[in-house]
Amino acid sequence: MELRCAEPTALAGAPKECQSHAASMTTSNLVERFMNLSATRSAALAVIDDHEQVTFATLGERARRVASRLQSEGLAGERVALLCSQGSRWLEGFFGIVLAGGTAVPLSHLHPQPEQRWFVEVSRARAIVATREFSEHARTLGGCAVHQVEQLREGHARSLPVPEGNAPGLILYTSGTTGKPKGALISHENLDSLARLVAAAWQWRPDDVLLHSLPLHHLHGLGIALMVSLLSGSTTRVRERFVAQQLWDDMAQASVLMGVPTMHKRLLEAFDGAASRDRARWERNAARLRLITSGSAALPTTVGERWQTLTGSYPLERFGMTEIGVGTSNPVAGPRLPGTCGPVLPGMEVRIVGDGGRDAAPGESGEIWIRGPSVFSGYDDNESATREAFADGWFRSGDTATWVSGNYLKILGRTSVDILKSGGYKLSALEIEEALREHPAIADVAVVGVPDETWGEVAVAAVLLEPGFTLSEDEVRAWAKERIASYKVPKRVIVFDELPRNPVGKVVKPELARWLRAAGVGRP
Ligand code: MCA
Ligand code: AMP
């Protein structure tokens, strides 16, 4: 593949090494595409955030300066954590790290300090790149150096070698069936392929404007939304956080909206609660959008149908995962089947595999297995988890599904009772239990997912107390919030005298869920 760097006019001193790497480059490269865009789309707006509007040329130039400074600090090729506000500076930090051949480890301000410290430690990050507002806090996160993006981007840009496509560019932490989250190693090629395949399938155009308020420490916000839009040379309107009323107004200048089902539900609730004058304006705004997508969790058909009534189109649902990118997608043009995630995304391979590793017959269910260029290479420093996650080169998703209408994927559930999806975040019951067990008054705890209208599912903790202790729900939640992200903190904490157990003493979670329903927790 020919590697074309940004033209000197757009990026002064464009790296000569880029050309020399071109001959040996066989994989598609994230950095190459990003740098090309800063020349070919130089004057186009790449990002609009709450502070500024930045063109592709400026973004590219700033990222190269950040990379050059990181290089001179001895951080080329190293793992670097990123604690930045969402917007242009996040991208400058991210691309600065990957342009320097490093691996970015995005952190989130939604995590309390002990969790952030754990991510820094376990990822073996050598430094933290932070925006001004987070840099003081970042200094409390471990022994590594902290660099402020606003200062890094003030230096001079130097020549930089282009990293190989299979080099890890990103580590995203994802909750699993073990206590602590696992770090998914995502290569430049993985991200680039994801962006390419999704952009092609969703007919992305340079004049698209994506409305973005998803968190950037997860693949939906980072890869499926931001990278698809950015690497297509189009504009991304990034909001620091999701505010429904604001998004309705933002739609006036946007063409694509992506969200998790909880966001869609909240948007529609805000619409229903608004004054008729606002509703009329918002309805016009929504009608301008060419595409609304939903993912990360199942979209209730009632929510999808409301969007259809408002805009004329049912939201496009697709199946994605941190480890694989996007596996299937309903079509942009063509029938979208509510409650399904559509056919296989061109460029990917998806199977539904039943017992004994054979493909499930039509109408049968099985586990979703995926193969393709956006599938990650493995979990960081965790060979056994990586081995278990793959079978014959296929990634085993842990989701149970069936094909409907021939080739549309319908997700039926998960193979593990310990994985929850709440408002699009994957939560590990075991991780939450492990955190709660640290409380001196808690003798034992079991966490289960309970269906919920707004969040899809919420975590509920059933606890047994140490003799002589009392503990209120609020006390447990407040205590937990200092240790785990508040979106992981169980929405309800119920004290029991005993828990349903099997003969070997393990809590029988389906039975516990029934107990909770009997106690009035969760939908009947
Ligand atoms: C916030 N809270 C939550 C959640 N979000 N609790 C459970 N589940 C959640 N998802 C907590 C807050 O900490 C707060 O707790 C209380 O609920 C009320 O918060 P609120 O201000 O109403 O929420 P918010 O800040 O507006 O957040 C709602 C949200 C957010 C915008 C829907 O959850 C969100 O950004 N979700 C997206 C997650 C995502 O990007 N997943 C993608 C994973 P308290 O009051 O106690 O302090 S990647 C993936 O799944 C693959 C790749 C794919 O297919 O996309
Ligand atoms: P994560 O590990 O956070 O990337 O979440 C990936 C998981 O989200 C998948 O394994 C599915 O369980 C779920 N998921 C993603 N997209 C959808 C969807 N459109 N409908 C239902 N579940 C989904």
Coordinates of C-alpha atoms and ligand atoms in Angstrom, one line a residue:
M1 CA 0.0 0.0 0.0
E2 CA 1.2 3.5 -0.8
L3 CA 1.7 5.6 2.2
R4 CA 1.1 9.3 1.6
C5 CA 2.0 11.7 4.3
A6 CA 0.4 15.1 4.9
E7 CA 1.7 17.6 2.4
P8 CA 4.4 20.0 3.7
T9 CA 2.1 23.0 3.3
A10 CA -0.4 21.5 5.7
L11 CA 2.1 19.9 8.1
A12 CA 5.4 21.6 8.1
G13 CA 8.3 19.1 8.1
A14 CA 6.1 16.1 7.2
P15 CA 8.1 13.0 8.2
K16 CA 10.3 11.5 5.5
E17 CA 10.3 8.2 7.3
C18 CA 6.7 7.8 6.3
Q19 CA 7.7 7.3 2.7
S20 CA 10.4 4.8 3.6
H21 CA 8.0 2.8 5.6
A22 CA 5.5 2.8 2.8
A23 CA 7.2 0.0 0.8
S24 CA 7.1 -2.4 3.7
M25 CA 3.7 -1.5 4.9
T26 CA 1.2 -4.2 4.1
T27 CA -1.6 -3.4 6.6
S28 CA -3.8 -0.4 6.6
N29 CA -2.7 2.2 9.1
L30 CA -4.5 4.5 11.4
V31 CA -1.7 7.0 11.5
E32 CA -1.3 7.1 7.8
R33 CA -5.0 7.9 7.3
F34 CA -5.1 10.5 10.0
M35 CA -2.0 12.3 8.5
N36 CA -3.4 12.2 5.0
L37 CA -6.6 13.8 6.2
S38 CA -4.7 16.7 7.7
A39 CA -3.6 17.5 4.1
T40 CA -6.5 16.4 2.0
R41 CA -9.2 17.8 4.3
S42 CA -6.9 20.5 5.8
A43 CA -9.5 23.3 6.0
A44 CA -12.5 21.1 6.9
L45 CA -13.6 21.1 10.5
A46 CA -12.6 17.9 12.3
V47 CA -14.0 18.6 15.7
I48 CA -16.3 21.1 17.3
D49 CA -16.3 20.8 21.1
D50 CA -17.5 23.0 23.9
H51 CA -14.4 25.2 23.6
E52 CA -13.2 25.4 20.0
Q53 CA -13.5 24.4 16.4
V54 CA -10.5 22.6 15.0
T55 CA -9.6 21.9 11.4
F56 CA -8.0 18.6 10.2
A57 CA -4.8 20.6 9.5
T58 CA -4.6 22.1 13.0
L59 CA -5.5 18.8 14.7
G60 CA -2.8 17.0 12.7
E61 CA -0.2 19.6 13.4
R62 CA -1.0 19.7 17.1
A63 CA -1.0 15.9 17.4
R64 CA 2.5 15.8 15.7
R65 CA 3.8 18.3 18.2
V66 CA 2.4 16.3 21.0
A67 CA 4.0 13.2 19.5
S68 CA 7.4 15.0 19.0
R69 CA 7.4 16.1 22.7
L70 CA 6.5 12.6 23.9
Q71 CA 9.3 11.3 21.7
S72 CA 11.8 13.7 23.2
E73 CA 10.6 12.7 26.7
G74 CA 11.6 9.2 25.9
L75 CA 8.0 8.0 25.6
A76 CA 8.0 6.9 21.9
G77 CA 6.6 3.4 21.7
E78 CA 5.5 3.4 25.3
R79 CA 2.1 3.0 27.0
V80 CA 0.7 6.3 28.0
A81 CA -2.6 6.9 29.9
L82 CA -4.9 9.6 28.7
L83 CA -7.1 11.6 31.1
C84 CA -8.6 14.3 28.9
S85 CA -11.9 16.2 28.5
Q86 CA -13.8 15.0 25.5
G87 CA -13.1 17.0 22.4
S88 CA -10.1 18.3 20.4
R89 CA -7.6 18.0 23.2
W90 CA -8.6 14.3 23.8
L91 CA -7.8 13.7 20.1
E92 CA -4.5 15.6 20.2
G93 CA -3.5 13.5 23.2
F94 CA -4.6 10.3 21.6
F95 CA -3.0 10.8 18.2
G96 CA 0.1 12.3 19.9
I97 CA 0.5 9.0 21.7
V98 CA -0.1 6.8 18.7
L99 CA 1.9 9.0 16.3
A100 CA 4.8 8.5 18.7
G101 CA 4.4 4.7 18.2
G102 CA 2.8 4.3 21.7
T103 CA -0.3 2.7 23.1
A104 CA -3.0 4.9 24.5
V105 CA -4.8 3.9 27.6
P106 CA -7.9 6.1 27.9
L107 CA -9.0 6.8 31.5
S108 CA -12.3 8.4 32.5
H109 CA -13.2 11.0 35.0
L110 CA -16.2 8.9 35.7
H111 CA -13.9 6.5 37.7
P112 CA -12.9 7.3 41.2
Q113 CA -9.2 7.6 42.0
P114 CA -8.5 4.1 43.2
E115 CA -9.9 2.7 39.9
Q116 CA -7.9 5.1 37.8
R117 CA -4.8 4.2 39.7
W118 CA -5.5 0.6 39.1
F119 CA -5.8 1.2 35.3
V120 CA -2.5 3.1 35.3
E121 CA -0.7 0.4 37.3
V122 CA -2.0 -2.6 35.5
S123 CA -1.5 -1.1 32.0
R124 CA 2.1 -0.3 33.0
A125 CA 1.6 3.2 31.6
R126 CA 4.9 5.2 31.7
A127 CA 3.2 8.6 31.7
I128 CA -0.2 10.3 31.8
V129 CA -1.2 12.8 29.2
A130 CA -3.9 15.0 30.7
T131 CA -5.8 18.1 29.9
R132 CA -5.2 21.2 32.1
E133 CA -8.3 20.6 34.3
F134 CA -7.2 17.0 35.1
S135 CA -3.4 17.3 35.3
E136 CA -3.3 18.0 39.1
H137 CA -5.5 15.0 39.8
A138 CA -3.5 12.9 37.3
R139 CA -0.4 13.5 39.5
T140 CA -2.1 11.5 42.3
L141 CA -2.5 8.4 40.2
G142 CA 0.8 6.8 40.5
G143 CA 4.5 7.3 40.1
C144 CA 4.6 8.2 36.4
A145 CA 5.1 11.5 34.8
V146 CA 2.2 13.7 33.9
H147 CA 2.2 15.9 30.7
Q148 CA -0.3 18.5 29.9
V149 CA -1.7 18.4 26.4
E150 CA -1.9 22.2 26.2
Q151 CA 1.8 22.4 26.8
L152 CA 2.8 19.4 24.7
R153 CA 1.1 20.9 21.7
E154 CA 3.1 24.1 21.9
G155 CA 6.4 22.6 20.8
H156 CA 7.8 21.9 17.3
A157 CA 6.8 19.0 15.2
R158 CA 9.5 16.6 14.2
S159 CA 9.8 13.7 11.8
L160 CA 8.2 10.6 13.2
P161 CA 8.3 7.0 11.9
V162 CA 5.0 5.4 11.1
P163 CA 4.1 2.6 13.5
E164 CA 3.3 -0.8 12.0
G165 CA -0.3 -1.6 11.5
N166 CA -0.3 -4.5 13.8
A167 CA 1.3 -2.5 16.7
P168 CA -1.1 -2.0 19.6
G169 CA -2.4 1.5 19.5
L170 CA -5.0 1.3 22.3
I171 CA -5.9 -0.6 25.4
L172 CA -9.5 -0.6 26.4
Y173 CA -10.6 -2.2 29.7
T174 CA -13.7 -4.3 29.5
S175 CA -15.4 -6.1 32.3
G176 CA -15.6 -9.9 32.0
T177 CA -16.3 -13.0 33.9
T178 CA -13.3 -12.5 36.1
G179 CA -13.2 -10.0 39.0
K180 CA -11.1 -7.2 37.4
P181 CA -11.6 -5.8 33.9
K182 CA -9.3 -7.1 31.1
G183 CA -7.3 -4.9 28.8
A184 CA -8.2 -5.5 25.2
L185 CA -5.2 -4.9 23.0
I186 CA -6.4 -3.0 19.9
S187 CA -4.1 -2.4 17.0
H188 CA -3.8 0.5 14.6
E189 CA -5.1 -1.9 11.9
N190 CA -8.0 -3.0 14.1
L191 CA -9.2 0.6 14.5
D192 CA -8.6 1.5 10.9
S193 CA -10.5 -1.5 9.7
L194 CA -13.4 -0.8 12.0
A195 CA -13.6 2.8 10.8
R196 CA -13.3 1.7 7.2
L197 CA -15.9 -1.1 7.3
V198 CA -18.5 0.9 9.3
A199 CA -18.0 4.0 7.2
A200 CA -18.6 2.0 4.0
A201 CA -21.6 0.2 5.4
W202 CA -23.2 3.4 6.8
Q203 CA -22.4 5.3 3.6
W204 CA -20.4 7.9 5.5
R205 CA -19.8 11.1 3.6
P206 CA -17.3 13.9 4.2
D207 CA -20.1 16.4 4.7
D208 CA -21.6 14.3 7.5
V209 CA -21.7 15.8 11.0
L210 CA -21.8 13.3 13.8
L211 CA -23.4 14.3 17.1
H212 CA -21.3 12.7 19.7
S213 CA -21.8 12.5 23.5
L214 CA -20.7 8.9 24.2
P215 CA -17.9 8.3 26.7
L216 CA -14.5 7.9 25.0
H217 CA -13.1 5.2 27.3
H218 CA -15.2 2.7 25.5
L219 CA -15.3 1.4 21.9
H220 CA -18.7 2.7 21.0
G221 CA -17.7 6.3 21.6
L222 CA -14.1 6.0 20.6
G223 CA -14.1 3.5 17.7
I224 CA -17.5 3.2 16.3
A225 CA -18.4 6.9 16.6
L226 CA -15.4 9.1 16.8
M227 CA -13.0 7.2 14.5
V228 CA -15.6 6.4 11.9
S229 CA -16.5 10.1 11.6
L230 CA -12.9 11.5 11.9
L231 CA -11.3 9.0 9.6
S232 CA -14.0 9.7 7.0
G233 CA -12.9 13.3 7.0
S234 CA -16.1 14.5 8.4
T235 CA -17.0 16.7 11.3
T236 CA -17.7 15.5 14.8
R237 CA -19.6 17.7 17.3
V238 CA -18.3 16.3 20.6
R239 CA -20.2 17.0 23.8
E240 CA -18.5 16.4 27.2
R241 CA -21.6 14.7 28.5
F242 CA -25.0 13.6 27.5
V243 CA -27.6 16.3 28.0
A244 CA -30.8 15.4 26.1
Q245 CA -32.2 19.0 25.6
Q246 CA -28.8 20.1 24.3
L247 CA -28.6 17.3 21.8
W248 CA -32.0 18.1 20.5
D249 CA -30.8 21.6 19.7
D250 CA -27.5 20.3 18.3
M251 CA -29.4 18.1 15.8
A252 CA -30.0 21.3 13.8
Q253 CA -26.4 21.1 12.6
A254 CA -25.9 17.4 12.5
S255 CA -26.6 14.5 10.1
V256 CA -25.9 11.4 12.2
L257 CA -26.7 10.6 15.8
M258 CA -25.3 7.6 17.6
G259 CA -26.3 6.4 21.1
V260 CA -27.0 3.6 23.5
P261 CA -30.7 2.7 24.1
T262 CA -30.8 4.6 27.4
M263 CA -29.8 7.8 25.6
H264 CA -32.6 7.3 23.0
K265 CA -35.1 6.7 25.8
R266 CA -33.9 9.8 27.6
L267 CA -34.0 11.9 24.4
L268 CA -37.6 10.8 23.8
E269 CA -38.6 11.6 27.4
A270 CA -37.1 15.0 27.1
F271 CA -39.1 15.5 23.9
D272 CA -42.3 14.5 25.6
G273 CA -41.6 16.8 28.5
A274 CA -40.8 19.8 26.4
A275 CA -42.9 22.9 25.6
S276 CA -44.8 22.5 22.3
R277 CA -42.6 25.3 20.7
D278 CA -39.4 23.3 21.5
R279 CA -41.0 20.1 20.4
A280 CA -41.8 21.6 17.0
R281 CA -38.3 22.8 16.5
W282 CA -36.8 19.6 17.7
E283 CA -39.0 17.5 15.4
R284 CA -37.7 19.5 12.5
N285 CA -34.1 19.0 13.7
A286 CA -34.5 15.3 14.0
A287 CA -36.1 15.0 10.6
R288 CA -32.8 16.5 9.1
L289 CA -30.8 13.5 10.4
R290 CA -29.9 11.0 7.7
L291 CA -29.0 8.3 10.2
I292 CA -29.7 7.4 13.9
T293 CA -27.9 4.4 15.2
S294 CA -28.3 2.4 18.4
G295 CA -26.0 -0.1 19.9
S296 CA -24.2 -1.5 23.0
A297 CA -27.5 -3.0 24.3
A298 CA -30.9 -4.0 23.0
L299 CA -33.1 -1.2 21.8
P300 CA -36.7 -1.6 23.1
T301 CA -39.0 -1.6 20.1
T302 CA -41.2 1.0 21.8
V303 CA -38.3 3.4 21.7
G304 CA -37.4 2.5 18.1
E305 CA -41.0 3.0 17.0
R306 CA -41.2 6.4 18.6
W307 CA -38.1 7.5 16.6
Q308 CA -39.7 6.0 13.5
T309 CA -42.8 8.1 14.1
L310 CA -40.7 11.2 14.6
T311 CA -38.2 10.9 11.8
G312 CA -39.7 8.4 9.4
S313 CA -36.9 5.8 10.0
Y314 CA -36.4 3.1 12.6
P315 CA -32.9 3.5 14.2
L316 CA -30.2 1.4 12.7
E317 CA -29.2 -1.3 15.3
R318 CA -25.9 -3.1 15.0
F319 CA -24.0 -5.7 17.1
G320 CA -20.6 -4.5 18.5
M321 CA -18.1 -5.4 21.1
T322 CA -14.9 -4.0 22.5
E323 CA -12.9 -7.0 21.3
I324 CA -14.3 -7.1 17.8
G325 CA -15.6 -3.7 16.6
V326 CA -18.9 -4.2 14.7
G327 CA -19.9 -7.6 13.6
T328 CA -23.4 -7.1 12.1
S329 CA -25.5 -4.1 11.1
N330 CA -28.9 -3.4 9.8
P331 CA -28.6 -1.6 6.5
V332 CA -28.7 2.1 5.8
A333 CA -30.8 1.5 2.7
G334 CA -32.9 -1.6 2.9
P335 CA -35.1 -3.3 5.5
R336 CA -34.2 -2.8 9.2
L337 CA -35.6 -5.5 11.4
P338 CA -36.6 -4.1 14.8
G339 CA -35.1 -6.2 17.7
T340 CA -32.3 -7.5 15.4
C341 CA -28.7 -6.4 14.7
G342 CA -29.0 -7.1 11.0
P343 CA -26.8 -9.1 8.6
V344 CA -23.1 -9.6 8.8
L345 CA -21.1 -6.4 8.2
P346 CA -19.3 -6.7 4.9
G347 CA -15.6 -7.5 5.6
M348 CA -16.5 -9.4 8.8
E349 CA -17.4 -13.1 9.4
V350 CA -20.0 -14.1 12.0
R351 CA -21.2 -17.6 12.9
I352 CA -23.7 -18.8 15.5
V353 CA -22.1 -21.9 17.0
G354 CA -24.0 -24.6 18.9
D355 CA -22.9 -27.5 21.0
G356 CA -19.7 -29.3 19.9
G357 CA -18.5 -26.3 17.8
R358 CA -20.9 -26.9 14.9
D359 CA -22.9 -24.1 13.2
A360 CA -26.4 -23.8 14.6
A361 CA -29.1 -24.9 12.2
P362 CA -31.7 -22.3 11.0
G363 CA -33.9 -21.4 14.0
E364 CA -31.5 -22.9 16.5
S365 CA -29.5 -20.7 18.9
G366 CA -25.9 -20.7 19.8
E367 CA -22.9 -18.5 20.7
I368 CA -21.9 -15.7 18.4
W369 CA -18.3 -16.2 17.0
I370 CA -16.6 -13.5 15.0
R371 CA -13.6 -13.2 12.8
G372 CA -12.3 -10.2 10.8
P373 CA -9.7 -7.4 10.6
S374 CA -11.1 -5.4 13.5
V375 CA -11.0 -8.3 15.9
F376 CA -8.4 -7.6 18.7
S377 CA -5.3 -9.7 19.2
G378 CA -5.8 -10.6 22.9
Y379 CA -6.0 -9.4 26.5
D380 CA -3.0 -7.6 27.9
D381 CA -0.8 -9.8 30.0
N382 CA -3.4 -12.5 30.2
E383 CA -2.7 -15.4 28.0
S384 CA -5.2 -17.8 29.6
A385 CA -8.1 -15.4 29.1
T386 CA -6.9 -14.8 25.5
R387 CA -6.7 -18.6 24.9
E388 CA -10.2 -19.1 26.3
A389 CA -11.7 -16.2 24.2
F390 CA -10.7 -17.7 20.9
A391 CA -11.5 -21.0 19.2
D392 CA -9.8 -21.9 15.9
G393 CA -9.2 -18.2 15.3
W394 CA -12.7 -17.1 16.0
F395 CA -13.5 -14.8 18.9
R396 CA -16.2 -16.2 21.1
S397 CA -18.5 -13.4 22.2
G398 CA -20.4 -14.9 25.1
D399 CA -23.6 -13.7 23.5
T400 CA -26.4 -16.2 22.6
A401 CA -28.2 -15.5 19.3
T402 CA -30.1 -16.9 16.4
W403 CA -30.5 -15.9 12.8
V404 CA -34.0 -14.6 11.9
S405 CA -35.4 -13.8 8.4
G406 CA -32.5 -15.8 7.0
N407 CA -29.5 -13.6 7.8
Y408 CA -30.5 -11.1 10.5
L409 CA -28.8 -11.6 13.9
K410 CA -31.1 -11.7 16.9
I411 CA -29.4 -11.6 20.3
L412 CA -31.2 -13.7 22.8
G413 CA -29.0 -13.2 25.9
R414 CA -25.6 -14.0 27.4
T415 CA -23.9 -17.2 28.2
S416 CA -22.8 -15.8 31.6
V417 CA -25.2 -14.7 34.3
D418 CA -22.4 -12.5 35.7
I419 CA -22.2 -10.1 32.8
L420 CA -24.7 -7.2 32.9
K421 CA -25.4 -4.4 30.5
S422 CA -26.6 -1.2 32.2
G423 CA -27.2 1.9 30.1
G424 CA -24.7 0.4 27.5
Y425 CA -21.9 -0.2 30.1
K426 CA -20.8 -3.8 30.5
L427 CA -20.7 -4.6 34.2
S428 CA -19.2 -7.6 35.9
A429 CA -21.2 -8.9 38.8
L430 CA -18.0 -10.5 40.2
E431 CA -16.1 -7.2 40.0
I432 CA -18.8 -5.4 42.0
E433 CA -19.1 -8.3 44.5
E434 CA -15.3 -8.2 45.0
A435 CA -15.5 -4.5 45.7
L436 CA -18.4 -4.8 48.1
R437 CA -16.8 -7.7 50.0
E438 CA -14.1 -5.3 51.1
H439 CA -16.7 -3.6 53.4
P440 CA -16.1 -4.6 57.0
A441 CA -19.8 -5.1 57.7
I442 CA -20.5 -7.2 54.6
A443 CA -20.1 -11.0 55.2
D444 CA -21.1 -12.0 51.7
V445 CA -22.7 -10.5 48.6
A446 CA -24.2 -11.6 45.3
V447 CA -24.9 -9.2 42.5
V448 CA -27.5 -9.9 39.8
G449 CA -28.9 -7.9 36.8
V450 CA -32.5 -6.9 37.1
P451 CA -34.5 -5.7 34.1
D452 CA -35.1 -1.9 34.1
E453 CA -36.9 0.3 31.7
T454 CA -34.4 3.1 31.6
W455 CA -31.1 1.3 31.9
G456 CA -32.1 -2.0 30.3
E457 CA -30.7 -3.8 33.2
V458 CA -29.5 -2.6 36.6
A459 CA -27.1 -4.2 39.2
V460 CA -28.8 -5.2 42.4
A461 CA -26.7 -6.5 45.4
A462 CA -28.0 -9.0 47.9
V463 CA -25.9 -8.8 51.0
L464 CA -25.4 -10.8 54.2
L465 CA -24.1 -8.7 57.1
E466 CA -21.6 -9.6 59.7
P467 CA -23.2 -10.4 63.0
G468 CA -24.1 -7.3 65.0
F469 CA -23.8 -4.9 62.1
T470 CA -26.4 -2.7 60.4
L471 CA -26.0 -1.0 57.1
S472 CA -28.3 1.2 55.1
E473 CA -28.5 1.1 51.3
D474 CA -27.2 4.7 51.1
E475 CA -24.2 3.8 53.2
V476 CA -23.2 0.9 51.0
R477 CA -23.7 2.9 47.8
A478 CA -21.7 5.9 49.1
W479 CA -18.9 3.6 50.2
A480 CA -18.8 1.8 46.9
K481 CA -18.7 5.0 44.9
E482 CA -15.4 5.9 46.4
R483 CA -14.0 2.6 45.0
I484 CA -15.8 1.9 41.7
A485 CA -17.4 4.1 39.0
S486 CA -20.8 5.2 40.1
Y487 CA -22.3 3.5 37.0
K488 CA -21.1 0.2 38.5
V489 CA -22.6 0.8 41.9
P490 CA -25.7 -1.3 42.5
K491 CA -28.9 0.7 42.2
R492 CA -30.4 -1.3 45.1
V493 CA -28.7 -3.0 48.0
I494 CA -31.0 -5.5 49.8
V495 CA -30.0 -7.2 53.1
F496 CA -31.0 -10.9 53.3
D497 CA -30.6 -13.4 56.1
E498 CA -29.4 -16.1 53.7
L499 CA -28.8 -16.5 50.0
P500 CA -30.0 -19.4 47.7
R501 CA -27.1 -21.8 47.3
N502 CA -26.5 -25.0 45.5
P503 CA -25.0 -28.1 47.3
V504 CA -21.5 -26.8 47.0
G505 CA -22.4 -23.4 48.5
K506 CA -22.4 -21.3 45.3
V507 CA -25.2 -18.7 45.1
V508 CA -27.9 -19.7 42.5
K509 CA -28.3 -16.4 40.8
P510 CA -31.5 -17.2 38.8
E511 CA -33.1 -18.2 42.1
L512 CA -31.8 -15.0 43.7
A513 CA -33.3 -13.0 40.9
R514 CA -36.7 -14.7 41.7
W515 CA -36.3 -13.8 45.4
L516 CA -35.6 -10.2 44.4
R517 CA -38.7 -10.1 42.2
A518 CA -40.7 -11.5 45.1
A519 CA -39.3 -8.7 47.3
G520 CA -40.6 -6.2 44.7
V521 CA -37.2 -5.4 43.0
G522 CA -37.3 -5.3 39.3
R523 CA -40.1 -5.8 36.8
P524 CA -42.4 -8.8 37.5
Ligands
MCA1 C1 -24.8 6.7 34.8 N1 -25.3 6.0 35.9 C2 -25.5 4.7 35.6 C3 -25.2 4.6 34.2 N2 -24.8 5.8 33.8 N3 -25.9 3.7 36.3 C4 -26.1 2.5 35.7 N4 -25.8 2.4 34.4 C5 -25.4 3.4 33.6 N5 -25.1 3.2 32.3 C6 -25.4 6.5 37.3 C7 -24.7 7.8 37.5 O1 -23.4 7.5 38.0 C8 -25.6 8.4 38.6 O2 -25.3 7.7 39.8 C9 -27.0 7.9 38.2 O3 -26.8 6.8 37.4 C10 -27.7 9.0 37.4 O4 -26.8 9.4 36.4 P1 -27.3 10.3 35.2 O5 -26.6 11.6 35.4 O6 -28.7 10.2 35.0 O7 -26.6 9.5 34.0 P2 -25.7 10.1 32.9 O8 -24.4 10.7 33.4 O9 -26.6 11.1 32.1 O10 -25.4 8.8 32.0 C11 -26.3 8.1 31.3 C12 -25.7 7.7 30.0 C13 -24.4 6.9 30.3 C14 -25.4 8.9 29.2 C15 -26.7 6.8 29.3 O11 -24.7 5.8 31.1 C16 -23.6 6.6 29.1 O12 -22.8 7.4 28.6 N6 -23.7 5.3 28.6 C17 -23.0 4.8 27.5 C18 -22.1 3.7 27.8 C19 -21.3 3.3 26.6 O13 -20.7 4.1 25.9 N7 -21.2 1.9 26.4 C20 -20.4 1.4 25.3 C21 -19.6 0.2 25.6 P3 -25.5 8.5 41.2 O14 -26.7 9.3 41.1 O15 -25.6 7.4 42.2 O16 -24.2 9.3 41.3 S1 -18.8 -0.4 24.2 C22 -19.9 -1.5 23.5 O17 -20.9 -1.8 24.1 C23 -19.7 -2.0 22.2 C24 -18.4 -1.7 21.5 C25 -20.9 -1.6 21.3 O18 -21.5 -2.4 20.7 O19 -21.1 -0.4 21.2
AMP2 P1 -18.8 -4.3 25.5 O1 -18.1 -5.5 26.0 O2 -19.0 -3.2 26.5 O3 -18.1 -3.9 24.3 O4 -20.2 -4.8 25.1 C1 -20.4 -5.7 24.1 C2 -21.7 -6.4 24.3 O5 -22.8 -5.4 24.2 C3 -22.0 -7.5 23.4 O6 -21.4 -8.6 23.7 C4 -23.5 -7.6 23.5 O7 -23.9 -8.3 24.6 C5 -24.0 -6.1 23.7 N1 -24.5 -5.5 22.6 C6 -23.8 -4.7 21.7 N2 -24.6 -4.2 20.7 C7 -25.9 -4.7 21.0 C8 -27.1 -4.6 20.4 N3 -27.3 -3.9 19.3 N4 -28.2 -5.3 20.9 C9 -28.0 -6.0 22.1 N5 -26.8 -6.2 22.7 C10 -25.8 -5.5 22.2

